[in-house]
XYZ file of N, CA and C in Angstrom:
315
model
N -6.335 12.212 -2.361
C -6.165 10.634 -3.009
C -6.112 10.925 -4.560
N -7.200 11.774 -4.924
C -7.084 12.049 -6.175
C -6.120 12.647 -6.838
N -5.500 13.676 -6.327
C -4.139 14.321 -6.757
C -2.891 13.157 -6.805
N -3.132 12.374 -5.899
C -1.965 11.375 -5.743
C -1.975 10.328 -7.279
N -3.293 9.930 -7.448
C -3.590 9.173 -8.442
C -3.208 10.022 -9.908
N -3.392 11.118 -10.099
C -3.122 12.071 -11.072
C -1.666 12.114 -11.198
N -0.938 12.421 -10.217
C 0.653 12.404 -10.281
C 1.146 11.224 -10.753
N 0.730 9.901 -10.119
C 1.059 8.697 -10.543
C 0.694 8.425 -12.063
N -0.409 8.992 -12.518
C -0.571 8.837 -13.970
C 0.386 9.382 -14.888
N 0.483 10.811 -14.271
C 1.561 11.810 -14.732
C 2.792 11.043 -15.175
N 3.217 10.310 -14.147
C 4.650 9.667 -14.154
C 4.523 8.489 -15.274
N 3.468 7.703 -15.025
C 3.486 6.445 -15.785
C 3.328 6.801 -17.483
N 2.655 7.925 -17.752
C 2.281 8.207 -18.904
C 3.411 8.713 -19.842
N 4.611 9.083 -19.008
C 5.994 9.263 -19.865
C 6.493 8.060 -20.413
N 6.081 6.952 -20.252
C 6.770 5.683 -20.652
C 5.803 4.922 -21.633
N 6.293 4.596 -22.888
C 5.579 3.684 -23.990
C 4.887 2.354 -23.405
N 5.602 1.871 -22.171
C 5.148 0.662 -21.548
C 3.779 0.794 -20.823
N 3.615 2.229 -20.318
C 2.415 2.256 -19.287
C 2.580 1.561 -18.370
N 1.173 1.151 -17.886
C 0.796 0.562 -16.693
C 1.208 -1.101 -17.038
N 1.687 -1.752 -15.996
C 1.707 -3.081 -16.135
C 0.547 -4.023 -16.191
N 0.532 -5.315 -16.603
C -0.622 -6.031 -16.574
C -1.095 -6.448 -15.179
N -2.252 -6.587 -15.157
C -2.755 -6.750 -13.702
C -2.039 -7.865 -12.754
N -1.836 -8.936 -13.693
C -1.015 -9.993 -13.043
C 0.312 -9.376 -12.909
N 1.090 -8.787 -13.602
C 2.316 -8.112 -12.888
C 2.298 -7.252 -12.246
N 1.180 -6.460 -11.857
C 1.074 -5.515 -10.745
C 0.910 -6.448 -9.582
N 0.068 -7.427 -9.497
C -0.405 -8.097 -8.412
C 1.079 -8.971 -7.915
N 1.877 -9.297 -8.960
C 3.072 -9.720 -8.595
C 3.838 -8.799 -7.848
N 4.172 -7.649 -8.563
C 4.773 -6.617 -7.964
C 4.220 -6.407 -6.268
N 2.960 -6.229 -6.265
C 2.360 -6.024 -4.949
C 3.023 -7.073 -4.000
N 3.138 -8.193 -4.280
C 3.312 -9.283 -3.596
C 4.546 -9.023 -3.101
N 5.283 -8.747 -4.049
C 6.947 -8.716 -3.937
C 7.046 -7.172 -2.643
N 6.417 -6.267 -2.867
C 6.598 -5.381 -2.095
C 6.268 -5.371 -0.684
N 5.226 -6.113 -0.621
C 4.714 -6.635 0.818
C 5.276 -7.386 1.503
N 6.300 -8.105 0.574
C 7.398 -9.456 1.309
C 8.392 -8.652 1.739
N 8.901 -7.437 1.111
C 9.818 -6.543 1.310
C 9.404 -5.657 2.700
N 8.234 -5.276 2.814
C 7.733 -4.466 3.983
C 7.718 -5.636 5.352
N 7.186 -6.836 5.279
C 7.553 -7.998 6.181
C 8.925 -8.237 6.517
N 9.897 -8.161 5.789
C 11.169 -8.350 6.081
C 11.739 -7.176 7.086
N 11.285 -6.022 6.485
C 11.708 -4.925 7.320
C 10.990 -4.782 8.558
N 10.056 -5.190 8.712
C 9.283 -5.335 9.945
C 9.805 -6.230 10.765
N 10.138 -7.641 10.286
C 10.788 -8.405 11.017
C 12.245 -8.471 11.774
N 13.217 -7.261 10.614
C 14.348 -6.863 11.167
C 14.013 -5.873 12.346
N 13.247 -5.174 12.163
C 12.687 -4.132 13.336
C 12.440 -4.689 14.682
N 11.159 -5.322 14.703
C 10.420 -5.965 15.674
C 10.897 -7.344 16.035
N 11.117 -7.952 14.969
C 11.128 -9.675 15.293
C 12.832 -10.265 15.746
N 12.955 -11.188 15.327
C 14.193 -11.845 16.063
C 14.975 -12.110 14.904
N 15.044 -11.510 13.743
C 15.919 -11.633 12.451
C 16.718 -10.242 12.500
N 18.010 -10.409 13.016
C 18.479 -9.096 12.526
C 19.011 -9.214 11.095
N 19.428 -7.803 10.783
C 19.827 -7.844 9.070
C 21.281 -8.103 9.117
N 21.470 -8.870 7.978
C 23.188 -9.004 7.739
C 23.972 -7.736 7.471
N 25.370 -8.163 7.874
C 26.254 -6.952 8.187
C 26.263 -5.848 6.339
N 25.996 -6.832 5.544
C 26.044 -6.382 4.521
C 24.693 -6.074 3.431
N 23.915 -6.120 4.203
C 22.474 -5.993 3.882
C 22.193 -4.309 4.007
N 21.396 -4.087 2.435
C 21.137 -2.800 2.468
C 19.964 -2.273 3.395
N 20.371 -0.840 3.660
C 19.689 -0.392 4.689
C 18.131 -0.020 3.771
N 17.044 -0.099 4.914
C 15.919 0.158 4.175
C 15.031 0.517 5.192
N 13.635 1.195 5.056
C 12.713 1.385 5.969
C 11.226 1.012 5.691
N 10.617 0.775 6.656
C 9.305 0.616 6.543
C 8.478 1.826 6.042
N 8.951 2.937 6.070
C 8.260 4.127 5.429
C 8.440 4.002 4.194
N 9.607 3.532 3.467
C 9.856 3.218 2.040
C 8.962 2.024 1.239
N 8.919 1.150 2.290
C 8.152 -0.007 1.877
C 6.558 0.148 1.666
N 6.084 1.063 2.728
C 4.825 1.365 2.672
C 4.632 2.262 1.283
N 5.397 3.274 1.057
C 5.667 3.980 -0.057
C 5.579 3.044 -1.366
N 6.240 2.414 -1.376
C 6.111 1.614 -2.450
C 4.792 0.753 -2.889
N 4.441 0.300 -1.459
C 3.076 -0.516 -1.854
C 1.833 0.387 -2.301
N 2.068 1.812 -1.679
C 1.162 2.862 -2.047
C 1.392 3.289 -3.409
N 2.280 3.138 -3.848
C 2.477 3.527 -5.176
C 2.006 2.217 -6.092
N 2.296 0.995 -5.944
C 1.648 0.096 -6.758
C 0.345 -0.026 -6.705
N -0.465 0.111 -5.549
C -1.579 0.152 -5.211
C -2.426 1.241 -6.164
N -1.747 2.570 -5.938
C -2.246 3.492 -7.108
C -2.376 3.313 -8.514
N -0.853 2.604 -9.064
C -0.932 2.115 -10.245
C -1.774 1.238 -10.567
N -2.385 0.408 -9.762
C -3.154 -1.012 -10.031
C -4.484 -0.170 -10.035
N -4.971 0.603 -9.217
C -6.187 1.338 -9.207
C -6.470 2.012 -10.538
N -5.437 2.852 -10.633
C -5.499 3.751 -12.239
C -5.559 2.487 -13.277
N -4.895 1.711 -13.441
C -5.023 0.765 -14.529
C -6.447 0.090 -14.739
N -7.080 -0.067 -13.354
C -8.329 -0.648 -13.699
C -9.520 0.539 -13.410
N -9.017 1.635 -13.341
C -10.288 3.008 -13.377
C -10.931 2.940 -12.200
N -10.169 2.655 -11.043
C -10.841 2.811 -9.907
C -10.302 4.224 -9.004
N -11.431 4.993 -8.570
C -11.257 6.028 -7.794
C -10.677 5.535 -6.347
N -9.783 5.808 -5.761
C -9.452 5.108 -4.563
C -10.031 5.991 -3.273
N -10.069 7.280 -3.457
C -11.182 7.999 -2.603
C -12.320 7.322 -2.384
N -13.134 7.027 -3.523
C -14.411 6.249 -3.442
C -14.298 4.757 -2.842
N -13.254 4.301 -3.095
C -13.052 3.077 -2.568
C -12.855 3.004 -0.954
N -11.999 4.201 -0.636
C -11.756 4.200 0.823
C -13.127 4.563 1.579
N -13.889 5.182 0.935
C -15.327 5.870 1.425
C -16.006 4.632 1.567
N -16.212 3.696 0.913
C -17.059 2.024 0.610
C -16.400 1.445 1.966
N -14.977 1.239 1.967
C -14.589 0.471 3.164
C -14.565 1.260 4.425
N -14.682 2.479 4.504
C -14.717 3.141 5.869
C -16.463 2.888 6.423
N -17.454 2.936 5.366
C -18.572 2.962 5.274
C -18.969 1.218 5.989
N -18.282 0.251 5.344
C -18.233 -1.008 5.885
C -17.890 -1.304 7.143
N -16.483 -0.627 7.769
C -16.218 -0.654 8.830
C -17.056 -0.003 9.737
N -17.821 1.114 9.729
C -18.492 1.875 10.369
C -20.083 1.022 10.500
N -20.293 0.282 9.910
C -21.520 -0.449 10.003
C -21.553 -1.719 10.130
N -20.781 -2.697 9.278
C -20.954 -4.253 9.681
C -19.860 -4.144 10.900
N -18.785 -3.607 10.964
C -18.086 -3.840 12.046
C -17.992 -3.024 13.284
N -19.088 -2.165 13.300
C -19.100 -1.107 14.271
C -18.756 -1.665 15.989
N -19.434 -2.886 16.311
C -19.490 -3.418 17.485
C -18.355 -4.600 17.313
N -17.577 -4.804 16.660
C -16.735 -5.812 16.779
C -15.408 -5.697 17.380
N -14.891 -4.455 17.776
C -14.027 -4.248 18.905
C -14.437 -3.485 19.904
N -13.635 -3.629 20.990
C -14.058 -2.859 22.386
C -13.392 -1.178 22.132
N -14.342 -0.646 22.322
C -14.368 0.901 22.213
C -13.503 1.344 23.478
N -12.782 2.710 23.180
C -12.143 3.408 24.366
C -13.268 4.120 24.966
N -13.398 4.335 26.099
C -14.387 4.956 27.093
C -14.053 6.427 27.035
N -14.542 7.279 26.531
C -14.342 8.750 26.292
C -15.101 9.734 27.275
N -15.845 8.950 28.352
C -16.324 9.695 29.420
C -15.715 10.317 30.217
């Protein structure tokens, strides 16, 4: 994850504009999540694509979301690996009995 954050930072650092403001990044994130929702709806829902609609994929939309999440984290000085560890700790403690476990006996 750290290398991904460095790679995105190297890319963004090429441009005078740098990272967008937090509000702009939040808007962009919302936009990308909407595009993912549209792709999921096309693939699994009842709404087929229009004949002239551009081909896209769930994979690419998830990649776009990951990219903007990394941008947001970098701009805010957040280590995503550490954030991941904290979230997993939360799930493994607070939510440890929330779901029905698969019996592995």
